[in-house]
Amino acid sequence: MISVADVRKVFNAGKANEYIALDGIQLDIEKGRVTVIKGPSGSGKTTLLSVIGCMARPTSGRIRLSGVPVEGVPTDAGYVETTSLPERFLTQIRRKTFGFIFQQYNLVAGMTVLENVMLPAYPTGEPYSTVRGRAEDFLKMFGLHGRLEAKVEWLSGGESQRVSIARALINNPAAIIADEPTAHLDTKLSSEFMDMMGTLNREGRTIIIASHDPAVCESSVIHRVVEMRDGRVVR
Amino acid sequence: MNSRLEVQRNILDFTLSSLLRRKAKNSILILVFTLVVFMLASIIFFTNAVKREAVAVLKNSPDMVVQRLSAGRHDLIPSEYIGTIKEMKGVVSVKGRHWGYYFEPAASANFTLVVPEDGGEDGKIVTGKGVSRTMRAGEGDILPLKSYKGEWVVLAIKGVLKSDSELVSSDLIEISEKDFRKLFGISQDSFTDIAVTVKNPKETLTIAKKIKESFPDTRPILRSEVLRTYDSLFNWRSGLLLLIAAGAVFAFIIFAFDRASGLSAEERREIGILKAIGWETSDVIAFKFWEGSVISLSSFMAGIILAYFHVFFAYAPLFEPVLKGWAVLYPEFRLVPFIDPFQIATLFFLTVLPYTAATIIPSWRSAVVDPDRIMRSQ
């Protein structure tokens, strides 16, 4: 589904504080599988997720997305090269192809659980009532039906995590990208999270998780572990 | 098309929720914004309405008033001038007028005394509403005035003027010619000034020249000149108020610019989140546009409506002393509602547009960078 070819990402290029976050990454991520990108802090996991998820552009190299149509982009070759697409197509991919679960959850404070979940669907032009219905279904699925109107800052870590999963799913993406999702969860909640990922995977979604948590890397849900160090894939 | 409309509806919905999150901050902003618009709009409404009122009142005034000058000051004019002017070609009528000011120490107020066209009724007067209010005297009461000799001239009030032209009639007393002369010691052969009506308004200037040639000690004042003087007088006064208001506006600009242009770390983070979850830069700009528009438009509308009520229903109590005149007897008249669309548009362009622009630009700058960078910069 995702093919990463010779991708480099250099921060502050040409300056004294130049930093190579990704250094010639070669990686293929299969559709419908759960892939974990493992490695210590600073190994480039988050940067790799960012460039795969079209949140940042690599300094060089190519990323190809196959089996996922992008509106307005010809797919005669059977794939879409995201690295050469203008910003508006990248936004479309972020909106429709990927659902993001962030380490800090990144929920919008002051707004309700329901509003946060519906947020990625607002620019799609889908009717409010349809989106609301879907959001309520997801929140019900994650046991948060009674917390629809609660402000997100009142939630526990586990609840915030589930809200961010519901938000990632609202536009029905083909893939879920999760960055250190269990960093703030205890063992039980981490295990619950992995179970949820297993469920989503069984629905046919591709899951990519960056983590160095053993609860994630050793989970039975995982199909493949990619190990990174110093911006390179080592295994 | 429907989908685009739905997008804007959804974004507007999010905007309103977002504004409600910072209730206190946004309420203060709206309050200050409203106050500034209210002040400026009140000045504009009031000045225009008063100018129109003055123009309406002066419409029926004579084409020309001839005054006599002595040592550069307005002096009484001899009645013999009337005959000469009457014989000039193009002159329809010439009338000697009596008017003057009377200072009433008890009320520390100046009254304007005039002799009506019908000459008035001896021993009786008609007063303006302001005089009536100040002296607490109405129809049937007596109003004693002190003559130039220090003797009391007792006058009975036979009526109070109606308020439709209170701008000029508030401090007015209509008195008979005989009583007027008695009060001020004016001889039978002189008037305060002379009112001249001409046949063809285009000839007014020529006739004025002729009068000036015949009587070099006179000063003909044309109606158009009076109108112009009123205009510049009110412009000057409203300018004075605007100058004071400018201080408030300036403070508001700094406040609004600071509030609108500087994105807080929290707001930058939010833009990063929105972009990361699939909002386009244009969606973020639309969100900030709606945010700026909701604040500035609602404040603008509230300010305009409040100013309208302040000026046309509450008689502009805040600006009355500055704009209406120097007399103690402020007229109490109902201004005819009048709004100049051009001035409203100017006010709109000077308040709503800059604020909305100041909201959008920093958001656009934040929204065009990679969401990844926004997320990492926190």
Coordinates of C-alpha atoms in Angstrom, one line a residue:
Chain A
M1 CA 0.0 0.0 0.0
I2 CA 2.8 2.4 0.9
S3 CA 6.2 2.4 -0.7
V4 CA 9.0 4.5 0.8
A5 CA 12.0 4.8 -1.5
D6 CA 15.3 6.4 -0.5
V7 CA 13.6 9.0 1.7
R8 CA 15.7 11.6 3.5
K9 CA 14.5 14.3 5.8
V10 CA 16.9 17.0 6.9
F11 CA 16.0 19.7 9.3
N12 CA 17.8 23.1 9.2
A13 CA 19.7 22.0 6.1
G14 CA 22.9 23.9 5.5
K15 CA 22.9 25.4 9.0
A16 CA 25.1 24.7 11.9
N17 CA 22.3 22.8 13.6
E18 CA 21.6 20.6 10.6
Y19 CA 19.9 17.4 11.7
I20 CA 19.3 14.3 9.5
A21 CA 16.1 12.7 10.8
L22 CA 15.7 10.2 8.0
D23 CA 18.6 8.9 6.1
G24 CA 17.7 6.9 2.9
I25 CA 14.6 5.0 4.2
Q26 CA 13.5 2.0 2.0
L27 CA 10.3 0.5 3.3
D28 CA 7.1 -1.2 2.0
I29 CA 4.1 -1.3 4.1
E30 CA 1.5 -3.9 3.1
K31 CA -2.2 -3.1 2.9
G32 CA -4.4 -4.6 5.7
R33 CA -1.6 -5.3 8.1
V34 CA -0.5 -4.0 11.4
T35 CA 3.0 -2.6 11.2
V36 CA 5.0 -1.3 14.2
I37 CA 7.9 1.1 13.7
K38 CA 10.1 0.5 16.7
G39 CA 13.2 2.4 17.9
P40 CA 14.6 4.6 20.6
S41 CA 13.8 8.3 21.0
G42 CA 15.4 10.3 18.1
S43 CA 15.5 7.3 15.8
G44 CA 13.2 9.1 13.3
K45 CA 9.9 7.1 13.9
T46 CA 7.7 10.2 14.2
T47 CA 9.3 11.9 11.2
L48 CA 8.8 8.8 9.1
L49 CA 5.1 8.7 10.2
S50 CA 4.8 12.4 9.3
V51 CA 6.2 12.0 5.8
I52 CA 4.1 8.8 5.2
G53 CA 1.0 10.6 6.5
C54 CA 1.6 13.7 4.2
M55 CA 2.1 16.0 7.2
A56 CA 5.6 16.9 6.0
R57 CA 7.5 16.6 2.8
P58 CA 10.7 14.6 2.7
T59 CA 13.9 16.5 1.6
S60 CA 14.4 13.8 -1.1
G61 CA 13.1 10.4 -2.1
R62 CA 9.7 9.2 -3.1
I63 CA 6.6 7.9 -1.3
R64 CA 4.0 6.0 -3.4
L65 CA 0.5 5.2 -2.3
S66 CA -1.2 2.4 -4.2
G67 CA -4.8 1.1 -4.0
V68 CA -6.1 4.4 -2.7
P69 CA -7.7 6.8 -5.2
V70 CA -7.0 10.5 -4.7
E71 CA -9.7 12.7 -6.2
G72 CA -8.3 14.6 -9.2
V73 CA -5.1 12.7 -9.4
P74 CA -4.7 10.1 -12.3
T75 CA -3.7 6.6 -11.1
D76 CA -2.9 5.1 -14.4
A77 CA 0.4 3.8 -13.1
G78 CA -1.5 2.1 -10.2
Y79 CA -0.1 4.4 -7.6
V80 CA 0.0 8.0 -6.5
E81 CA 3.3 9.6 -5.7
T82 CA 2.5 11.8 -2.7
T83 CA 5.9 13.5 -2.7
S84 CA 5.2 15.3 -5.9
L85 CA 1.6 16.4 -5.1
P86 CA 0.5 19.9 -4.4
E87 CA -0.6 20.8 -0.9
R88 CA -4.4 20.5 -1.5
F89 CA -4.0 16.8 -2.6
L90 CA -1.9 16.1 0.5
T91 CA -4.7 17.6 2.6
Q92 CA -7.2 15.4 0.9
I93 CA -5.0 12.3 1.6
R94 CA -4.6 13.4 5.3
R95 CA -8.4 13.8 5.4
K96 CA -9.6 10.7 3.7
T97 CA -6.8 8.1 3.5
F98 CA -5.2 8.4 6.9
G99 CA -6.6 8.7 10.4
F100 CA -4.1 10.1 13.0
I101 CA -3.7 9.2 16.6
F102 CA -1.2 11.4 18.3
Q103 CA 0.9 10.9 21.3
Q104 CA -0.5 13.9 23.1
Y105 CA -4.0 13.1 21.7
N106 CA -4.1 16.7 20.3
L107 CA -7.8 17.3 21.1
V108 CA -9.1 20.8 20.8
A109 CA -9.5 22.1 24.4
G110 CA -12.7 23.8 25.4
M111 CA -14.8 21.8 22.9
T112 CA -16.9 18.8 23.6
V113 CA -16.1 15.2 22.9
L114 CA -18.6 15.1 20.1
E115 CA -17.3 18.3 18.4
N116 CA -13.7 17.0 18.6
V117 CA -14.7 13.7 16.9
M118 CA -16.6 15.5 14.1
L119 CA -13.8 18.1 13.5
P120 CA -12.0 16.2 10.6
A121 CA -15.4 15.8 8.7
Y122 CA -16.3 19.5 8.8
P123 CA -14.4 20.5 5.5
T124 CA -15.8 17.4 3.7
G125 CA -19.1 19.1 3.1
E126 CA -21.0 16.1 4.5
P127 CA -24.3 17.1 6.2
Y128 CA -23.9 17.8 9.9
S129 CA -26.6 15.2 10.9
T130 CA -24.8 12.4 9.0
V131 CA -21.5 13.2 10.6
R132 CA -23.0 13.5 14.0
G133 CA -24.7 10.2 13.7
R134 CA -21.5 8.5 12.7
A135 CA -19.5 10.2 15.5
E136 CA -22.1 9.0 18.0
D137 CA -21.8 5.5 16.7
F138 CA -18.1 5.5 17.1
L139 CA -18.3 7.0 20.6
K140 CA -20.8 4.4 21.6
M141 CA -18.5 1.7 20.2
F142 CA -15.7 3.0 22.5
G143 CA -17.9 3.3 25.6
L144 CA -18.1 7.1 25.5
H145 CA -21.8 7.5 24.7
G146 CA -22.5 9.1 28.0
R147 CA -19.7 11.7 27.6
L148 CA -20.8 13.2 24.3
E149 CA -21.2 16.7 25.7
A150 CA -18.3 16.6 28.1
K151 CA -15.4 19.0 27.5
V152 CA -12.3 17.1 26.5
E153 CA -10.2 18.5 29.3
W154 CA -12.5 16.7 31.8
L155 CA -11.5 13.3 30.4
S156 CA -9.1 10.7 31.7
G157 CA -6.1 9.6 29.7
G158 CA -7.8 6.5 28.5
E159 CA -11.0 8.4 27.5
S160 CA -8.9 11.0 25.6
Q161 CA -7.2 8.2 23.8
R162 CA -10.5 6.7 22.7
V163 CA -11.8 10.1 21.6
S164 CA -8.7 10.6 19.4
I165 CA -9.3 7.1 17.9
A166 CA -13.0 8.0 17.2
R167 CA -11.8 11.2 15.6
A168 CA -9.2 9.3 13.5
L169 CA -12.0 7.1 12.2
I170 CA -14.7 9.7 11.4
N171 CA -13.8 10.0 7.7
N172 CA -13.5 6.2 7.4
P173 CA -9.8 6.1 6.4
A174 CA -8.1 3.2 4.8
A175 CA -5.1 3.5 7.2
I176 CA -4.6 4.5 10.8
I177 CA -1.3 6.2 11.8
A178 CA -0.6 6.2 15.6
D179 CA 2.4 7.9 17.1
E180 CA 3.5 6.5 20.5
P181 CA -0.2 5.9 21.3
T182 CA 0.5 4.1 24.6
A183 CA 3.1 6.6 26.0
H184 CA 0.6 7.9 28.6
L185 CA -1.4 4.7 29.2
D186 CA -1.0 2.0 31.8
T187 CA -0.5 -1.6 30.9
K188 CA -4.3 -2.4 31.0
L189 CA -5.2 0.6 28.8
S190 CA -2.3 -0.2 26.5
S191 CA -3.6 -3.7 26.0
E192 CA -7.1 -2.3 25.4
F193 CA -5.7 0.0 22.8
M194 CA -4.0 -2.8 21.0
D195 CA -7.3 -4.8 21.0
M196 CA -9.0 -1.9 19.4
M197 CA -6.3 -1.7 16.7
G198 CA -6.8 -5.4 16.2
T199 CA -10.6 -4.8 15.7
L200 CA -9.9 -2.0 13.2
N201 CA -7.4 -4.2 11.3
R202 CA -9.9 -7.0 11.0
E203 CA -12.3 -4.5 9.4
G204 CA -9.6 -4.2 6.7
R205 CA -7.7 -1.1 7.8
T206 CA -4.0 -0.8 7.6
I207 CA -2.4 0.2 10.9
I208 CA 1.0 1.9 11.3
I209 CA 2.2 2.5 14.8
A210 CA 5.4 4.1 16.0
S211 CA 6.3 2.9 19.4
H212 CA 9.1 1.5 21.6
D213 CA 6.6 0.2 24.2
P214 CA 6.9 -3.6 24.6
A215 CA 3.1 -3.8 25.2
V216 CA 2.7 -2.6 21.6
C217 CA 5.7 -4.4 20.0
E218 CA 5.0 -7.7 21.6
S219 CA 1.2 -7.6 21.0
S220 CA -0.4 -10.5 19.2
V221 CA -2.2 -8.0 16.9
I222 CA 1.1 -7.0 15.2
H223 CA 2.1 -8.5 11.9
R224 CA 5.4 -6.8 11.4
V225 CA 8.0 -4.8 13.4
V226 CA 10.3 -2.4 11.6
E227 CA 13.3 -1.3 13.7
M228 CA 14.9 2.1 13.2
R229 CA 18.0 3.7 14.6
D230 CA 19.6 7.0 13.7
G231 CA 17.2 7.7 10.9
R232 CA 17.7 4.3 9.2
V233 CA 15.8 1.1 9.0
V234 CA 18.0 -1.5 10.7
R235 CA 15.7 -4.5 10.5
Chain B
M1 CA -22.5 23.9 -4.5
N2 CA -24.5 22.5 -1.7
S3 CA -21.4 20.8 -0.4
R4 CA -19.5 24.0 -0.4
L5 CA -22.3 25.7 1.5
E6 CA -22.3 22.8 4.0
V7 CA -18.6 23.2 4.4
Q8 CA -19.0 26.9 5.3
R9 CA -21.9 26.1 7.6
N10 CA -19.8 23.5 9.4
I11 CA -16.9 25.9 9.7
L12 CA -19.2 28.6 10.9
D13 CA -20.6 26.2 13.5
F14 CA -17.1 25.4 14.6
T15 CA -16.3 29.1 14.7
L16 CA -19.2 29.9 17.1
S17 CA -18.2 27.0 19.4
S18 CA -14.7 28.2 19.3
L19 CA -15.7 31.8 20.2
L20 CA -17.8 30.5 23.1
R21 CA -14.7 28.8 24.6
R22 CA -13.2 32.2 25.2
K23 CA -16.3 34.0 26.4
A24 CA -14.8 36.6 28.7
K25 CA -12.0 37.6 26.3
N26 CA -14.3 37.8 23.3
S27 CA -17.1 39.6 25.3
I28 CA -14.6 42.3 26.3
L29 CA -13.5 42.7 22.7
I30 CA -17.0 42.9 21.4
L31 CA -17.9 45.5 24.1
V32 CA -14.9 47.7 23.3
F33 CA -15.5 47.4 19.5
T34 CA -19.2 48.2 20.0
L35 CA -18.4 51.2 22.1
V36 CA -16.0 52.6 19.5
V37 CA -18.6 52.1 16.7
F38 CA -21.3 53.6 18.9
M39 CA -19.3 56.7 19.5
L40 CA -18.3 57.3 15.9
A41 CA -21.8 56.5 14.6
S42 CA -23.5 58.7 17.2
I43 CA -21.3 61.6 16.1
I44 CA -22.0 61.0 12.4
F45 CA -25.8 60.5 12.9
F46 CA -26.1 63.5 15.2
T47 CA -24.1 65.9 13.1
N48 CA -25.9 65.0 9.9
A49 CA -29.4 65.1 11.5
V50 CA -28.7 68.5 13.1
K51 CA -27.3 69.9 9.8
R52 CA -30.4 68.8 8.0
E53 CA -32.6 70.3 10.7
A54 CA -30.8 73.6 10.4
V55 CA -31.1 73.6 6.7
A56 CA -34.8 72.8 6.9
V57 CA -35.3 75.7 9.4
L58 CA -33.4 78.2 7.3
K59 CA -35.3 77.2 4.1
N60 CA -37.9 79.8 4.9
S61 CA -35.5 82.5 6.0
P62 CA -35.2 85.6 3.8
D63 CA -32.9 85.6 0.7
M64 CA -30.7 88.2 2.3
V65 CA -30.3 90.1 5.6
V66 CA -28.7 93.5 5.6
Q67 CA -26.9 94.6 8.7
R68 CA -25.2 97.9 9.5
L69 CA -21.7 97.9 10.7
S70 CA -20.2 100.5 13.0
A71 CA -16.5 100.2 13.9
G72 CA -16.6 96.6 12.5
R73 CA -19.5 95.6 14.8
H74 CA -23.1 95.0 14.2
D75 CA -25.1 98.2 14.8
L76 CA -28.7 99.2 14.5
I77 CA -29.8 100.1 11.0
P78 CA -31.8 103.3 10.2
S79 CA -35.3 102.8 8.8
E80 CA -34.5 105.2 5.9
Y81 CA -32.4 102.4 4.3
I82 CA -35.5 100.4 3.7
G83 CA -37.0 102.8 1.2
T84 CA -33.9 102.9 -0.9
I85 CA -33.4 99.2 -1.0
K86 CA -37.1 98.7 -1.9
E87 CA -36.7 100.7 -5.0
M88 CA -33.9 98.5 -6.3
K89 CA -34.8 96.4 -9.4
G90 CA -35.5 92.8 -8.6
V91 CA -36.3 93.4 -4.9
V92 CA -39.7 92.0 -3.9
S93 CA -40.0 93.0 -0.3
V94 CA -37.9 94.7 2.4
K95 CA -38.7 94.5 6.1
G96 CA -37.1 95.9 9.1
R97 CA -36.5 93.3 11.8
H98 CA -36.1 93.5 15.6
W99 CA -34.2 90.9 17.5
G100 CA -31.7 90.8 20.3
Y101 CA -30.4 88.9 23.3
Y102 CA -31.5 89.1 26.9
F103 CA -29.5 87.7 29.7
E104 CA -31.5 86.3 32.6
P105 CA -29.3 86.3 35.7
A106 CA -31.6 84.1 37.7
A107 CA -31.2 81.2 35.2
S108 CA -27.8 82.3 33.9
A109 CA -29.4 81.9 30.4
N110 CA -29.5 84.0 27.3
F111 CA -32.9 84.4 25.6
T112 CA -33.3 85.5 22.0
L113 CA -36.0 88.2 21.7
V114 CA -37.7 88.7 18.3
V115 CA -40.6 90.8 17.1
P116 CA -42.9 88.5 15.0
E117 CA -43.9 89.5 11.5
D118 CA -47.4 90.6 12.6
G119 CA -45.8 93.0 15.1
G120 CA -47.0 91.1 18.2
E121 CA -49.4 92.1 20.9
D122 CA -48.3 94.7 23.4
G123 CA -47.7 93.4 27.0
K124 CA -47.8 89.7 25.8
I125 CA -45.2 87.3 24.7
V126 CA -44.9 83.8 23.2
T127 CA -42.0 81.8 24.5
G128 CA -39.9 78.9 23.3
K129 CA -40.1 75.6 25.2
G130 CA -36.6 76.1 26.6
V131 CA -37.5 79.5 28.1
S132 CA -40.7 78.0 29.5
R133 CA -38.7 75.1 31.1
T134 CA -36.0 77.3 32.5
M135 CA -38.3 80.0 34.0
R136 CA -40.9 77.4 35.0
A137 CA -43.5 79.6 33.4
G138 CA -46.2 78.6 31.0
E139 CA -49.2 80.0 29.2
G140 CA -51.1 82.5 31.4
D141 CA -48.0 83.2 33.6
I142 CA -46.1 86.4 33.9
L143 CA -42.5 87.0 32.9
P144 CA -40.9 90.2 34.1
L145 CA -37.8 91.4 32.2
K146 CA -35.5 94.2 33.2
S147 CA -35.2 97.1 30.7
Y148 CA -32.0 98.9 29.8
K149 CA -33.0 101.5 32.4
G150 CA -33.3 98.9 35.1
E151 CA -37.1 99.0 35.2
W152 CA -39.2 95.9 35.1
V153 CA -41.3 95.3 32.0
V154 CA -44.0 92.8 32.9
L155 CA -45.1 90.5 30.1
A156 CA -47.8 87.9 30.1
I157 CA -47.1 84.6 28.4
K158 CA -49.9 84.0 25.9
G159 CA -48.5 80.9 24.4
V160 CA -45.5 78.4 24.1
L161 CA -44.0 77.7 20.7
K162 CA -44.4 74.1 19.4
S163 CA -41.3 72.0 19.3
D164 CA -41.0 71.1 15.6
S165 CA -38.3 73.6 15.2
E166 CA -36.9 73.7 18.7
L167 CA -33.4 73.8 17.4
V168 CA -33.8 77.6 16.9
S169 CA -36.9 78.3 18.9
S170 CA -35.9 76.8 22.3
D171 CA -34.6 80.1 23.7
L172 CA -36.9 82.3 21.7
I173 CA -39.3 85.0 23.1
E174 CA -41.7 86.6 20.6
I175 CA -42.4 90.1 21.9
S176 CA -44.3 93.1 20.5
E177 CA -42.3 95.9 18.7
K178 CA -43.3 98.5 21.3
D179 CA -42.2 96.3 24.2
F180 CA -39.0 95.4 22.4
R181 CA -38.1 99.1 21.9
K182 CA -39.0 99.8 25.5
L183 CA -36.9 97.0 26.8
F184 CA -33.8 97.9 24.9
G185 CA -34.2 101.6 24.4
I186 CA -34.3 101.4 20.6
S187 CA -35.7 104.5 18.8
Q188 CA -38.6 104.3 16.3
D189 CA -36.4 105.0 13.3
S190 CA -34.1 102.0 13.6
F191 CA -34.1 98.3 13.3
T192 CA -31.8 95.4 14.2
D193 CA -31.4 94.5 10.6
I194 CA -33.4 94.4 7.3
A195 CA -34.7 91.2 5.6
V196 CA -34.7 91.4 1.8
T197 CA -36.6 89.1 -0.5
V198 CA -35.6 89.0 -4.2
K199 CA -37.5 88.0 -7.3
N200 CA -34.8 85.9 -8.9
P201 CA -32.4 84.0 -6.6
K202 CA -29.7 84.3 -9.3
E203 CA -29.8 88.1 -8.9
T204 CA -29.2 88.0 -5.1
L205 CA -25.5 88.6 -5.4
T206 CA -26.0 91.6 -7.8
I207 CA -28.5 93.1 -5.5
A208 CA -26.2 92.6 -2.5
K209 CA -23.5 94.4 -4.4
K210 CA -25.9 97.3 -5.2
I211 CA -26.9 97.6 -1.5
K212 CA -23.2 97.6 -0.5
E213 CA -22.5 100.4 -3.1
S214 CA -25.5 102.5 -1.9
F215 CA -24.7 101.9 1.8
P216 CA -21.0 101.2 2.3
D217 CA -21.6 100.8 6.1
T218 CA -23.8 97.7 5.6
R219 CA -23.1 94.0 5.3
P220 CA -25.6 92.0 3.2
I221 CA -25.7 88.3 4.4
L222 CA -27.0 85.8 1.9
R223 CA -29.0 82.8 2.9
S224 CA -26.5 80.5 1.2
E225 CA -23.7 82.0 3.4
V226 CA -25.7 81.3 6.5
L227 CA -26.2 77.7 5.4
R228 CA -22.5 77.4 4.7
T229 CA -21.7 78.9 8.1
Y230 CA -24.0 76.4 9.8
D231 CA -22.4 73.6 7.9
S232 CA -18.9 74.5 8.8
L233 CA -19.9 75.2 12.4
F234 CA -21.3 71.7 12.8
N235 CA -18.5 70.2 10.9
W236 CA -16.1 72.0 13.2
R237 CA -17.9 70.8 16.3
S238 CA -18.2 67.2 15.1
G239 CA -14.6 67.4 14.1
L240 CA -13.8 68.3 17.7
L241 CA -15.7 65.4 19.0
L242 CA -14.1 63.1 16.4
L243 CA -10.8 64.2 17.6
I244 CA -11.6 63.2 21.1
A245 CA -13.1 59.9 19.8
A246 CA -9.9 59.4 17.8
G247 CA -8.0 58.8 21.1
A248 CA -10.5 56.0 21.9
V249 CA -10.3 54.6 18.4
F250 CA -6.5 54.6 18.5
A251 CA -6.5 52.7 21.8
F252 CA -9.0 50.3 20.3
I253 CA -6.8 49.7 17.2
I254 CA -3.9 48.8 19.3
F255 CA -6.0 46.5 21.5
A256 CA -7.7 44.9 18.5
F257 CA -4.5 44.5 16.5
D258 CA -2.8 42.9 19.5
R259 CA -5.8 40.6 20.0
A260 CA -6.3 39.7 16.4
S261 CA -2.9 39.6 14.9
G262 CA -0.9 37.9 17.6
L263 CA -1.7 34.2 17.6
S264 CA -1.3 32.6 21.0
A265 CA 0.6 29.3 21.3
E266 CA -2.7 27.7 21.9
E267 CA -4.2 29.1 18.7
R268 CA -1.1 28.0 16.7
R269 CA -1.4 24.5 18.2
E270 CA -5.1 24.4 17.2
I271 CA -4.3 25.4 13.6
G272 CA -1.7 22.6 13.6
I273 CA -4.2 20.1 14.8
L274 CA -6.8 21.2 12.2
K275 CA -4.3 21.0 9.4
A276 CA -3.1 17.6 10.6
I277 CA -6.6 16.1 10.6
G278 CA -7.3 17.3 7.1
W279 CA -8.3 20.9 7.1
E280 CA -7.0 22.8 4.2
T281 CA -5.2 26.2 4.5
S282 CA -8.3 27.8 3.0
D283 CA -10.5 26.1 5.6
V284 CA -8.4 27.5 8.4
I285 CA -8.6 30.9 6.8
A286 CA -12.3 30.6 6.4
F287 CA -12.5 29.7 10.1
K288 CA -10.5 32.8 11.1
F289 CA -12.5 34.9 8.6
W290 CA -15.7 33.9 10.2
E291 CA -14.2 34.4 13.6
G292 CA -13.2 38.0 12.7
S293 CA -16.5 38.6 10.9
V294 CA -18.7 37.4 13.8
I295 CA -16.9 39.7 16.2
S296 CA -16.6 42.7 14.0
L297 CA -20.0 42.5 12.3
S298 CA -21.9 41.9 15.5
S299 CA -20.1 44.8 17.2
F300 CA -20.6 47.0 14.2
M301 CA -24.3 46.2 14.0
A302 CA -24.7 46.6 17.8
G303 CA -22.8 49.9 17.7
I304 CA -24.9 51.3 14.9
I305 CA -28.2 50.3 16.4
L306 CA -27.2 51.7 19.8
A307 CA -26.1 54.9 18.2
Y308 CA -29.4 55.2 16.3
F309 CA -31.4 54.8 19.5
H310 CA -29.0 57.2 21.3
V311 CA -29.4 59.9 18.7
F312 CA -32.9 59.6 17.4
F313 CA -34.8 58.3 20.5
A314 CA -32.8 59.4 23.5
Y315 CA -31.8 62.8 21.9
A316 CA -28.1 62.1 22.2
P317 CA -27.5 63.0 25.8
L318 CA -23.8 62.3 25.6
F319 CA -23.0 64.8 22.9
E320 CA -25.7 67.4 23.4
P321 CA -23.6 70.0 25.2
V322 CA -20.9 70.0 22.5
L323 CA -23.0 69.8 19.3
K324 CA -26.2 71.7 20.0
G325 CA -25.0 75.1 21.0
W326 CA -23.6 77.3 23.6
A327 CA -26.9 78.4 25.2
V328 CA -27.8 77.0 28.5
L329 CA -31.2 76.2 27.1
Y330 CA -30.5 73.0 25.2
P331 CA -33.3 72.4 22.8
E332 CA -35.2 69.2 23.3
F333 CA -36.2 68.2 19.9
R334 CA -36.7 65.0 18.1
L335 CA -34.2 64.7 15.2
V336 CA -35.6 63.2 12.0
P337 CA -33.9 59.9 11.6
F338 CA -31.4 60.1 8.7
I339 CA -28.6 57.8 7.8
D340 CA -26.0 58.5 5.1
P341 CA -25.2 55.2 3.5
F342 CA -21.8 56.5 2.4
Q343 CA -20.7 57.4 5.9
I344 CA -21.9 54.0 7.2
A345 CA -19.9 52.3 4.5
T346 CA -16.9 54.4 5.5
L347 CA -17.3 53.4 9.1
F348 CA -17.6 49.8 8.0
F349 CA -14.4 49.9 5.9
L350 CA -12.5 51.6 8.8
T351 CA -13.6 49.1 11.5
V352 CA -14.8 45.8 10.2
L353 CA -12.4 45.3 7.3
P354 CA -9.1 46.1 9.2
Y355 CA -10.1 43.9 12.1
T356 CA -11.1 40.9 9.9
A357 CA -7.8 41.3 7.9
A358 CA -5.8 41.5 11.1
T359 CA -7.4 38.2 12.1
I360 CA -6.8 36.4 8.9
I361 CA -3.2 37.3 8.0
P362 CA -1.4 35.7 11.0
S363 CA -3.6 32.6 10.7
W364 CA -2.7 32.3 7.1
R365 CA 1.0 32.5 8.0
S366 CA 0.6 29.8 10.6
A367 CA -1.6 27.6 8.3
V368 CA 0.8 27.5 5.3
V369 CA 3.6 25.7 7.1
D370 CA 3.6 21.9 7.3
P371 CA 1.3 20.7 10.1
D372 CA 4.1 18.5 11.3
R373 CA 6.2 21.6 12.0
I374 CA 3.4 23.3 13.9
M375 CA 2.9 20.2 16.0
R376 CA 6.6 19.8 16.8
S377 CA 7.0 23.5 17.6
Q378 CA 4.9 23.1 20.8

